[in-house]
PDB file of C-alpha atoms in Angstrom:
ATOM      1  CA  MET V   1      74.723  85.057 100.765  1.00 85.00           C
ATOM      2  CA  LYS V   2      73.860  87.356 103.664  1.00 86.00           C
ATOM      3  CA  ASP V   3      75.334  85.170 106.424  1.00 90.00           C
ATOM      4  CA  ASP V   4      78.478  84.269 104.481  1.00 91.00           C
ATOM      5  CA  LEU V   5      79.053  87.921 103.619  1.00 94.00           C
ATOM      6  CA  LYS V   6      78.668  88.936 107.255  1.00 93.00           C
ATOM      7  CA  ARG V   7      81.236  86.330 108.331  1.00 94.00           C
ATOM      8  CA  PHE V   8      83.598  87.387 105.544  1.00 93.00           C
ATOM      9  CA  LEU V   9      83.442  91.064 106.543  1.00 94.00           C
ATOM     10  CA  ASP V  10      84.037  90.116 110.164  1.00 93.00           C
ATOM     11  CA  TYR V  11      87.050  88.068 109.044  1.00 92.00           C
ATOM     12  CA  ILE V  12      88.734  90.859 107.064  1.00 91.00           C
ATOM     13  CA  LEU V  13      88.100  93.409 109.811  1.00 90.00           C
ATOM     14  CA  LYS V  14      89.256  91.352 112.784  1.00 87.00           C
ATOM     15  CA  GLN V  15      91.757  88.874 111.366  1.00 87.00           C
ATOM     16  CA  LYS V  16      93.088  90.666 108.287  1.00 85.00           C
ATOM     17  CA  ASN V  17      92.977  94.074 110.002  1.00 82.00           C
ATOM     18  CA  TYR V  18      91.374  95.800 107.003  1.00 86.00           C
ATOM     19  CA  SER V  19      90.059  99.300 107.591  1.00 83.00           C
ATOM     20  CA  PRO V  20      86.288  99.867 107.978  1.00 87.00           C
ATOM     21  CA  ASN V  21      86.347 101.867 104.725  1.00 85.00           C
ATOM     22  CA  THR V  22      87.917  98.968 102.830  1.00 88.00           C
ATOM     23  CA  ALA V  23      85.425  96.503 104.315  1.00 91.00           C
ATOM     24  CA  LYS V  24      82.555  98.803 103.321  1.00 93.00           C
ATOM     25  CA  ASN V  25      83.819  98.962  99.731  1.00 92.00           C
ATOM     26  CA  TYR V  26      84.064  95.157  99.647  1.00 94.00           C
ATOM     27  CA  GLU V  27      80.499  94.903 100.913  1.00 95.00           C
ATOM     28  CA  ILE V  28      79.218  97.319  98.259  1.00 94.00           C
ATOM     29  CA  ASP V  29      80.987  95.423  95.455  1.00 93.00           C
ATOM     30  CA  ILE V  30      79.769  92.009  96.634  1.00 94.00           C
ATOM     31  CA  LEU V  31      76.163  93.153  97.140  1.00 95.00           C
ATOM     32  CA  GLU V  32      76.188  94.703  93.669  1.00 94.00           C
ATOM     33  CA  PHE V  33      77.340  91.353  92.269  1.00 93.00           C
ATOM     34  CA  ASN V  34      74.570  89.637  94.230  1.00 92.00           C
ATOM     35  CA  ASP V  35      72.010  91.940  92.579  1.00 93.00           C
ATOM     36  CA  TYR V  36      73.329  90.807  89.196  1.00 93.00           C
ATOM     37  CA  LEU V  37      73.087  87.166  90.323  1.00 92.00           C
ATOM     38  CA  ASN V  38      69.465  87.643  91.364  1.00 93.00           C
ATOM     39  CA  LYS V  39      68.656  89.302  88.049  1.00 92.00           C
ATOM     40  CA  GLU V  40      70.176  86.327  86.199  1.00 92.00           C
ATOM     41  CA  GLY V  41      68.559  83.783  88.539  1.00 93.00           C
ATOM     42  CA  ILE V  42      71.899  82.245  89.605  1.00 92.00           C
ATOM     43  CA  ASN V  43      72.941  81.158  93.104  1.00 93.00           C
ATOM     44  CA  TYR V  44      76.204  82.743  94.285  1.00 90.00           C
ATOM     45  CA  LEU V  45      77.662  79.285  95.044  1.00 91.00           C
ATOM     46  CA  ASP V  46      77.003  77.996  91.511  1.00 90.00           C
ATOM     47  CA  ILE V  47      78.810  80.514  89.294  1.00 90.00           C
ATOM     48  CA  ASP V  48      81.591  79.586  86.868  1.00 89.00           C
ATOM     49  CA  TYR V  49      84.265  81.304  84.777  1.00 87.00           C
ATOM     50  CA  ASP V  50      81.909  82.007  81.855  1.00 88.00           C
ATOM     51  CA  PHE V  51      79.371  83.659  84.142  1.00 91.00           C
ATOM     52  CA  ILE V  52      82.092  85.922  85.536  1.00 91.00           C
ATOM     53  CA  LYS V  53      83.125  86.954  82.011  1.00 89.00           C
ATOM     54  CA  GLY V  54      79.519  87.972  81.377  1.00 90.00           C
ATOM     55  CA  TYR V  55      79.515  90.084  84.529  1.00 90.00           C
ATOM     56  CA  LEU V  56      82.747  91.796  83.508  1.00 89.00           C
ATOM     57  CA  MET V  57      81.211  92.650  80.130  1.00 89.00           C
ATOM     58  CA  GLU V  58      78.259  94.145  82.001  1.00 90.00           C
ATOM     59  CA  LEU V  59      80.650  96.360  83.996  1.00 89.00           C
ATOM     60  CA  TYR V  60      82.512  97.518  80.881  1.00 86.00           C
ATOM     61  CA  ASN V  61      79.209  98.238  79.119  1.00 89.00           C
ATOM     62  CA  ARG V  62      78.436 100.622  81.990  1.00 89.00           C
ATOM     63  CA  LYS V  63      81.582 102.555  81.001  1.00 85.00           C
ATOM     64  CA  LEU V  64      83.328 101.858  84.303  1.00 86.00           C
ATOM     65  CA  SER V  65      87.052 102.566  84.366  1.00 84.00           C
ATOM     66  CA  ARG V  66      89.567  99.738  84.434  1.00 84.00           C
ATOM     67  CA  ASN V  67      90.489 100.749  87.979  1.00 84.00           C
ATOM     68  CA  SER V  68      86.869 100.413  89.120  1.00 88.00           C
ATOM     69  CA  VAL V  69      86.503  97.017  87.458  1.00 88.00           C
ATOM     70  CA  ALA V  70      89.799  95.871  88.989  1.00 89.00           C
ATOM     71  CA  ARG V  71      88.641  96.918  92.448  1.00 90.00           C
ATOM     72  CA  LYS V  72      85.315  95.067  92.125  1.00 91.00           C
ATOM     73  CA  LEU V  73      87.128  92.008  90.838  1.00 91.00           C
ATOM     74  CA  SER V  74      89.542  92.142  93.782  1.00 90.00           C
ATOM     75  CA  SER V  75      86.624  92.289  96.235  1.00 93.00           C
ATOM     76  CA  LEU V  76      84.912  89.296  94.645  1.00 93.00           C
ATOM     77  CA  ARG V  77      88.135  87.306  94.348  1.00 92.00           C
ATOM     78  CA  SER V  78      88.784  87.773  98.078  1.00 93.00           C
ATOM     79  CA  PHE V  79      85.211  86.811  98.977  1.00 93.00           C
ATOM     80  CA  TYR V  80      85.268  83.640  96.896  1.00 92.00           C
ATOM     81  CA  LYS V  81      88.729  82.743  98.194  1.00 93.00           C
ATOM     82  CA  TYR V  82      87.230  82.952 101.685  1.00 93.00           C
ATOM     83  CA  LEU V  83      84.338  80.696 100.617  1.00 92.00           C
ATOM     84  CA  PHE V  84      86.789  78.193  99.110  1.00 91.00           C
ATOM     85  CA  ASN V  85      89.070  78.169 102.167  1.00 92.00           C
ATOM     86  CA  ASN V  86      86.048  77.473 104.355  1.00 90.00           C
ATOM     87  CA  ASP V  87      84.876  74.568 102.158  1.00 89.00           C
ATOM     88  CA  LEU V  88      81.735  76.371 101.010  1.00 90.00           C
ATOM     89  CA  ILE V  89      82.654  75.923  97.335  1.00 89.00           C
ATOM     90  CA  LYS V  90      84.769  73.263  95.604  1.00 88.00           C
ATOM     91  CA  GLN V  91      86.871  75.741  93.627  1.00 86.00           C
ATOM     92  CA  ASN V  92      87.339  79.495  93.413  1.00 88.00           C
ATOM     93  CA  PRO V  93      85.880  80.560  90.039  1.00 89.00           C
ATOM     94  CA  PHE V  94      87.729  83.902  90.260  1.00 87.00           C
ATOM     95  CA  ARG V  95      91.151  82.311  90.635  1.00 83.00           C
ATOM     96  CA  TYR V  96      92.025  82.417  86.940  1.00 82.00           C
ATOM     97  CA  VAL V  97      90.194  85.623  86.038  1.00 84.00           C
ATOM     98  CA  ALA V  98      92.764  88.161  84.849  1.00 81.00           C
ATOM     99  CA  THR V  99      92.747  91.543  86.551  1.00 78.00           C
ATOM    100  CA  PRO V 100      92.475  94.498  84.132  1.00 77.00           C
ATOM    101  CA  LYS V 101      95.678  96.504  83.946  1.00 73.00           C
ATOM    102  CA  LYS V 102      95.120  99.548  86.111  1.00 67.00           C
ATOM    103  CA  GLU V 103      95.324 103.074  84.790  1.00 63.00           C
ATOM    104  CA  LYS V 104      98.207 104.802  86.514  1.00 65.00           C
ATOM    105  CA  ARG V 105      97.124 107.904  88.373  1.00 69.00           C
ATOM    106  CA  LEU V 106      99.780 110.169  89.767  1.00 69.00           C
ATOM    107  CA  PRO V 107      99.268 110.641  93.507  1.00 76.00           C
ATOM    108  CA  LYS V 108      98.300 114.122  94.616  1.00 85.00           C
ATOM    109  CA  TYR V 109     100.563 115.658  97.211  1.00 87.00           C
ATOM    110  CA  LEU V 110     101.072 118.941  99.042  1.00 90.00           C
ATOM    111  CA  GLY V 111     103.983 121.331  98.704  1.00 89.00           C
ATOM    112  CA  VAL V 112     106.020 122.297 101.754  1.00 90.00           C
ATOM    113  CA  GLU V 113     104.411 125.756 101.929  1.00 92.00           C
ATOM    114  CA  ASP V 114     100.897 124.297 102.022  1.00 94.00           C
ATOM    115  CA  LEU V 115     101.967 121.842 104.712  1.00 94.00           C
ATOM    116  CA  GLU V 116     103.411 124.635 106.844  1.00 94.00           C
ATOM    117  CA  THR V 117     100.158 126.561 106.446  1.00 95.00           C
ATOM    118  CA  LEU V 118      98.190 123.542 107.674  1.00 95.00           C
ATOM    119  CA  PHE V 119     100.555 122.876 110.579  1.00 96.00           C
ATOM    120  CA  ASN V 120     100.295 126.485 111.748  1.00 95.00           C
ATOM    121  CA  THR V 121      96.482 126.526 111.673  1.00 97.00           C
ATOM    122  CA  PRO V 122      95.464 124.551 114.832  1.00 96.00           C
ATOM    123  CA  ASP V 123      95.366 126.576 118.066  1.00 96.00           C
ATOM    124  CA  LEU V 124      97.980 125.004 120.340  1.00 97.00           C
ATOM    125  CA  ASN V 125      96.485 126.766 123.364  1.00 97.00           C
ATOM    126  CA  THR V 126      93.550 124.329 123.251  1.00 97.00           C
ATOM    127  CA  PRO V 127      93.523 120.548 123.834  1.00 97.00           C
ATOM    128  CA  LEU V 128      91.797 119.842 120.515  1.00 98.00           C
ATOM    129  CA  GLY V 129      94.166 122.175 118.689  1.00 97.00           C
ATOM    130  CA  GLN V 130      97.124 120.237 120.086  1.00 97.00           C
ATOM    131  CA  ARG V 131      95.494 117.000 118.973  1.00 97.00           C
ATOM    132  CA  ASP V 132      94.782 118.316 115.491  1.00 97.00           C
ATOM    133  CA  ARG V 133      98.374 119.479 115.043  1.00 97.00           C
ATOM    134  CA  LEU V 134      99.551 116.064 116.251  1.00 97.00           C
ATOM    135  CA  ILE V 135      97.407 114.279 113.655  1.00 97.00           C
ATOM    136  CA  LEU V 136      99.031 116.306 110.868  1.00 96.00           C
ATOM    137  CA  GLU V 137     102.521 115.814 112.272  1.00 96.00           C
ATOM    138  CA  VAL V 138     102.248 112.036 112.662  1.00 96.00           C
ATOM    139  CA  LEU V 139     100.656 111.438 109.247  1.00 96.00           C
ATOM    140  CA  TYR V 140     103.272 113.518 107.423  1.00 94.00           C
ATOM    141  CA  ALA V 141     106.319 112.672 109.566  1.00 92.00           C
ATOM    142  CA  SER V 142     105.801 108.901 109.499  1.00 92.00           C
ATOM    143  CA  GLY V 143     103.754 108.306 106.339  1.00 91.00           C
ATOM    144  CA  ILE V 144     101.432 105.871 108.121  1.00 92.00           C
ATOM    145  CA  ARG V 145      97.887 105.274 106.907  1.00 90.00           C
ATOM    146  CA  VAL V 146      94.974 106.900 108.731  1.00 93.00           C
ATOM    147  CA  SER V 147      93.680 103.406 109.581  1.00 90.00           C
ATOM    148  CA  GLU V 148      97.035 102.753 111.271  1.00 93.00           C
ATOM    149  CA  LEU V 149      97.089 106.111 113.049  1.00 95.00           C
ATOM    150  CA  VAL V 150      93.770 105.609 114.838  1.00 94.00           C
ATOM    151  CA  ASN V 151      95.032 102.293 116.231  1.00 93.00           C
ATOM    152  CA  VAL V 152      98.307 103.644 117.652  1.00 96.00           C
ATOM    153  CA  LYS V 153      98.505 103.247 121.424  1.00 96.00           C
ATOM    154  CA  ILE V 154     100.888 105.225 123.605  1.00 96.00           C
ATOM    155  CA  SER V 155     102.581 101.916 124.422  1.00 96.00           C
ATOM    156  CA  ASP V 156     103.378 101.526 120.694  1.00 96.00           C
ATOM    157  CA  ILE V 157     105.655 104.584 120.760  1.00 96.00           C
ATOM    158  CA  ASP V 158     109.383 104.387 121.495  1.00 95.00           C
ATOM    159  CA  PHE V 159     110.130 107.981 122.467  1.00 96.00           C
ATOM    160  CA  SER V 160     113.910 107.582 122.654  1.00 94.00           C
ATOM    161  CA  LYS V 161     114.215 105.928 119.218  1.00 94.00           C
ATOM    162  CA  ARG V 162     111.422 108.076 117.729  1.00 93.00           C
ATOM    163  CA  GLU V 163     109.606 105.027 116.401  1.00 93.00           C
ATOM    164  CA  ILE V 164     105.991 103.873 116.253  1.00 94.00           C
ATOM    165  CA  LYS V 165     104.990 100.226 116.031  1.00 94.00           C
ATOM    166  CA  VAL V 166     102.062  99.993 113.617  1.00 91.00           C
ATOM    167  CA  LEU V 167      99.884  97.136 112.449  1.00 86.00           C
ATOM    168  CA  GLY V 168      99.354  97.465 108.722  1.00 81.00           C
ATOM    169  CA  LYS V 169      97.393  95.624 106.069  1.00 77.00           C
ATOM    170  CA  GLY V 170      97.138  91.894 106.573  1.00 73.00           C
ATOM    171  CA  ASN V 171      98.087  92.250 110.245  1.00 77.00           C
ATOM    172  CA  LYS V 172     101.698  92.932 109.257  1.00 82.00           C
ATOM    173  CA  GLU V 173     103.659  94.786 111.890  1.00 87.00           C
ATOM    174  CA  ARG V 174     106.269  97.380 110.944  1.00 89.00           C
ATOM    175  CA  ILE V 175     108.186 100.249 112.500  1.00 91.00           C
ATOM    176  CA  ALA V 176     107.411 103.825 111.411  1.00 92.00           C
ATOM    177  CA  GLU V 177     109.966 106.563 112.002  1.00 91.00           C
ATOM    178  CA  PHE V 178     109.339 110.168 113.060  1.00 92.00           C
ATOM    179  CA  GLY V 179     111.432 113.248 113.834  1.00 91.00           C
ATOM    180  CA  ASP V 180     111.886 115.905 116.508  1.00 92.00           C
ATOM    181  CA  TYR V 181     108.956 118.147 115.498  1.00 93.00           C
ATOM    182  CA  CYS V 182     106.601 115.192 115.655  1.00 94.00           C
ATOM    183  CA  LEU V 183     108.076 114.153 119.013  1.00 95.00           C
ATOM    184  CA  ASP V 184     107.408 117.649 120.372  1.00 95.00           C
ATOM    185  CA  ALA V 185     103.789 117.457 119.164  1.00 96.00           C
ATOM    186  CA  ILE V 186     103.329 114.016 120.756  1.00 97.00           C
ATOM    187  CA  ASN V 187     104.780 115.134 124.086  1.00 97.00           C
ATOM    188  CA  MET V 188     102.727 118.340 124.154  1.00 97.00           C
ATOM    189  CA  PHE V 189      99.463 116.504 123.577  1.00 97.00           C
ATOM    190  CA  ILE V 190     100.186 113.657 126.007  1.00 97.00           C
ATOM    191  CA  GLU V 191     101.368 115.950 128.797  1.00 95.00           C
ATOM    192  CA  ASP V 192      98.757 118.677 128.340  1.00 96.00           C
ATOM    193  CA  GLY V 193      95.800 118.472 125.953  1.00 95.00           C
ATOM    194  CA  ARG V 194      95.171 114.748 126.174  1.00 96.00           C
ATOM    195  CA  LYS V 195      95.190 114.809 129.980  1.00 96.00           C
ATOM    196  CA  LYS V 196      92.661 117.647 130.004  1.00 96.00           C
ATOM    197  CA  ILE V 197      90.314 115.817 127.634  1.00 96.00           C
ATOM    198  CA  LEU V 198      90.475 112.561 129.628  1.00 96.00           C
ATOM    199  CA  ASN V 199      90.159 114.309 133.008  1.00 94.00           C
ATOM    200  CA  LYS V 200      87.150 116.276 131.797  1.00 94.00           C
ATOM    201  CA  HIS V 201      85.283 113.068 130.997  1.00 94.00           C
ATOM    202  CA  HIS V 202      86.789 110.982 133.853  1.00 94.00           C
ATOM    203  CA  ILE V 203      87.942 108.350 131.410  1.00 92.00           C
ATOM    204  CA  ASN V 204      91.054 106.335 130.547  1.00 93.00           C
ATOM    205  CA  CYS V 205      92.084 105.481 126.997  1.00 95.00           C
ATOM    206  CA  ASP V 206      95.099 103.551 125.704  1.00 95.00           C
ATOM    207  CA  TYR V 207      95.025 105.147 122.260  1.00 96.00           C
ATOM    208  CA  LEU V 208      97.190 108.149 121.383  1.00 97.00           C
ATOM    209  CA  ILE V 209      94.572 110.065 119.400  1.00 97.00           C
ATOM    210  CA  VAL V 210      91.244 110.622 121.151  1.00 96.00           C
ATOM    211  CA  ASN V 211      88.075 112.460 120.178  1.00 96.00           C
ATOM    212  CA  GLU V 212      86.532 115.310 122.171  1.00 95.00           C
ATOM    213  CA  HIS V 213      84.879 112.767 124.474  1.00 96.00           C
ATOM    214  CA  GLY V 214      88.150 111.028 125.328  1.00 95.00           C
ATOM    215  CA  MET V 215      87.361 107.936 123.255  1.00 96.00           C
ATOM    216  CA  LYS V 216      89.374 106.319 120.460  1.00 95.00           C
ATOM    217  CA  ILE V 217      88.959 108.404 117.319  1.00 96.00           C
ATOM    218  CA  THR V 218      87.671 106.941 114.028  1.00 93.00           C
ATOM    219  CA  THR V 219      89.133 107.308 110.549  1.00 92.00           C
ATOM    220  CA  ARG V 220      86.111 109.404 109.595  1.00 93.00           C
ATOM    221  CA  GLY V 221      86.767 111.587 112.631  1.00 95.00           C
ATOM    222  CA  VAL V 222      90.312 112.248 111.389  1.00 96.00           C
ATOM    223  CA  GLU V 223      89.001 113.068 107.904  1.00 95.00           C
ATOM    224  CA  LYS V 224      86.579 115.632 109.351  1.00 96.00           C
ATOM    225  CA  ILE V 225      89.337 117.214 111.439  1.00 97.00           C
ATOM    226  CA  ILE V 226      91.565 117.636 108.386  1.00 96.00           C
ATOM    227  CA  ASP V 227      88.627 119.059 106.402  1.00 96.00           C
ATOM    228  CA  ASN V 228      88.105 121.671 109.126  1.00 96.00           C
ATOM    229  CA  ILE V 229      91.806 122.557 109.252  1.00 97.00           C
ATOM    230  CA  VAL V 230      91.858 123.041 105.473  1.00 96.00           C
ATOM    231  CA  LYS V 231      88.814 125.350 105.668  1.00 95.00           C
ATOM    232  CA  LYS V 232      90.400 127.428 108.426  1.00 95.00           C
ATOM    233  CA  ALA V 233      93.652 127.610 106.473  1.00 94.00           C
ATOM    234  CA  ALA V 234      91.688 128.730 103.380  1.00 92.00           C
ATOM    235  CA  LEU V 235      93.504 126.277 101.118  1.00 89.00           C
ATOM    236  CA  LYS V 236      91.736 126.024  97.776  1.00 86.00           C
ATOM    237  CA  LYS V 237      92.083 122.258  97.495  1.00 89.00           C
ATOM    238  CA  HIS V 238      90.773 119.032  98.946  1.00 91.00           C
ATOM    239  CA  VAL V 239      93.193 117.412 101.390  1.00 93.00           C
ATOM    240  CA  SER V 240      92.721 113.837 102.564  1.00 93.00           C
ATOM    241  CA  PRO V 241      94.735 111.972 105.209  1.00 93.00           C
ATOM    242  CA  HIS V 242      96.173 109.832 102.411  1.00 91.00           C
ATOM    243  CA  MET V 243      97.470 112.954 100.666  1.00 92.00           C
ATOM    244  CA  LEU V 244      99.786 113.503 103.640  1.00 94.00           C
ATOM    245  CA  ARG V 245     101.107 109.968 103.089  1.00 90.00           C
ATOM    246  CA  HIS V 246     101.607 110.795  99.392  1.00 90.00           C
ATOM    247  CA  SER V 247     103.438 113.981 100.403  1.00 90.00           C
ATOM    248  CA  PHE V 248     105.677 112.027 102.775  1.00 90.00           C
ATOM    249  CA  ALA V 249     106.755 109.618 100.019  1.00 88.00           C
ATOM    250  CA  THR V 250     107.131 112.225  97.281  1.00 87.00           C
ATOM    251  CA  HIS V 251     109.185 114.612  99.408  1.00 88.00           C
ATOM    252  CA  LEU V 252     111.522 111.817 100.532  1.00 86.00           C
ATOM    253  CA  LEU V 253     112.175 110.806  96.918  1.00 83.00           C
ATOM    254  CA  ASN V 254     112.632 114.431  95.884  1.00 82.00           C
ATOM    255  CA  GLU V 255     115.295 114.798  98.558  1.00 82.00           C
ATOM    256  CA  GLY V 256     117.195 111.777  97.301  1.00 80.00           C
ATOM    257  CA  CYS V 257     115.865 108.936  99.463  1.00 81.00           C
ATOM    258  CA  ASP V 258     116.166 105.593  97.661  1.00 79.00           C
ATOM    259  CA  ILE V 259     112.948 103.912  96.609  1.00 82.00           C
ATOM    260  CA  LEU V 260     113.543 100.684  98.567  1.00 85.00           C
ATOM    261  CA  THR V 261     113.726 102.655 101.803  1.00 83.00           C
ATOM    262  CA  VAL V 262     110.515 104.499 100.912  1.00 81.00           C
ATOM    263  CA  GLN V 263     108.855 101.158 100.128  1.00 85.00           C
ATOM    264  CA  GLU V 264     109.807  99.838 103.562  1.00 82.00           C
ATOM    265  CA  LEU V 265     108.669 102.996 105.351  1.00 85.00           C
ATOM    266  CA  LEU V 266     105.300 102.913 103.588  1.00 84.00           C
ATOM    267  CA  GLY V 267     104.812  99.213 104.283  1.00 80.00           C
ATOM    268  CA  HIS V 268     104.262  98.344 100.609  1.00 79.00           C
ATOM    269  CA  GLU V 269     104.546  94.640  99.751  1.00 74.00           C
ATOM    270  CA  SER V 270     105.279  95.374  96.103  1.00 72.00           C
ATOM    271  CA  LEU V 271     107.878  97.818  94.796  1.00 76.00           C
ATOM    272  CA  GLU V 272     105.500  98.508  91.899  1.00 70.00           C
ATOM    273  CA  THR V 273     103.099 100.190  94.335  1.00 70.00           C
ATOM    274  CA  THR V 274     105.851 102.543  95.477  1.00 73.00           C
ATOM    275  CA  GLN V 275     107.119 103.279  91.968  1.00 72.00           C
ATOM    276  CA  VAL V 276     104.104 105.468  91.204  1.00 70.00           C
ATOM    277  CA  TYR V 277     105.811 108.147  93.306  1.00 68.00           C
ATOM    278  CA  THR V 278     108.867 108.130  91.049  1.00 70.00           C
ATOM    279  CA  HIS V 279     106.691 109.511  88.240  1.00 65.00           C
ATOM    280  CA  VAL V 280     105.925 112.543  90.394  1.00 62.00           C
ATOM    281  CA  SER V 281     109.614 112.878  91.246  1.00 61.00           C
ATOM    282  CA  ASN V 282     110.589 112.594  87.593  1.00 60.00           C
ATOM    283  CA  GLU V 283     108.154 115.371  86.686  1.00 61.00           C
ATOM    284  CA  ARG V 284     109.885 117.613  89.206  1.00 62.00           C
ATOM    285  CA  LEU V 285     113.315 116.650  87.835  1.00 60.00           C
ATOM    286  CA  ARG V 286     112.142 117.527  84.323  1.00 65.00           C
ATOM    287  CA  ALA V 287     110.890 120.935  85.465  1.00 65.00           C
ATOM    288  CA  VAL V 288     114.175 121.660  87.263  1.00 59.00           C
ATOM    289  CA  TYR V 289     116.145 120.519  84.215  1.00 57.00           C
ATOM    290  CA  LEU V 290     114.220 122.783  81.840  1.00 66.00           C
ATOM    291  CA  LYS V 291     114.602 125.714  84.212  1.00 68.00           C
ATOM    292  CA  CYS V 292     118.295 125.289  85.028  1.00 65.00           C
ATOM    293  CA  HIS V 293     120.034 123.838  81.972  1.00 56.00           C
ATOM    294  CA  PRO V 294     121.798 126.746  80.198  1.00 64.00           C
ATOM    295  CA  LEU V 295     120.920 125.556  76.691  1.00 62.00           C
ATOM    296  CA  ASN V 296     117.222 125.589  77.578  1.00 54.00           C
ATOM    297  CA  LYS V 297     117.462 129.311  78.326  1.00 56.00           C
ATOM    298  CA  ARG V 298     118.336 130.230  74.739  1.00 54.00           C
ATOM    299  CA  LYS V 299     115.852 132.424  72.965  1.00 53.00           C
TER     300      LYS V 299
END
């Protein structure tokens, strides 16, 4: 399996444009399945539907959540689809395996006050402070994924239209919008901080966001930067890059943006993926209703 797995991971990274984190999760899930195969004495090319059912029972017996089982199943289905498409197996045994219905988890998001606190934390008198503020601005203003952010080149930005061309999941290109505050942050970093970083290391880089050495930043690098900003801001919560994307979607819906527009801005293939944000919006509507309706104020 080792060689086929290596080729599969290379395929999803380079041709499908999956993030390194996603590829790593796929690798973990597939290697875990391979351990089970070895324990059962079965070759990975010889499994059938009944064997898969036995593996799923093993996962449920370990008290894994439906979401975890669904993720592992998705990883294996993709791997075996790759094997089938490359004529390494005669049929994909995972093709007809039903995916467990996922447990709906409401996305965590930040309030406007917390966002303002974060935005005001980086020191704009320093090159890295300008970069850090820019990271926050772009993630929240456009709603793009962190894996998309790190791949944005300056040439992908249309400054007059305030648009960014991004390459999303499955190599699908879309246009992300941003506003004036984000434009100011982009211009400040490009004209000042970014130049200083690149000049210091005598290097050129096509990518918008660079690390302290003037090289293209990684998704993990962005995560660490946000962790440090949160610590400096003394926010008593964990903030991930994806939480800024959640905040983007939730705030748009709260302000009356229609869900189809939000779906397009997020780059979701399925409306069902976007609809999870309406639950958060509905919670807010319920709270406002209970607070404002005159009959609810009766004692």
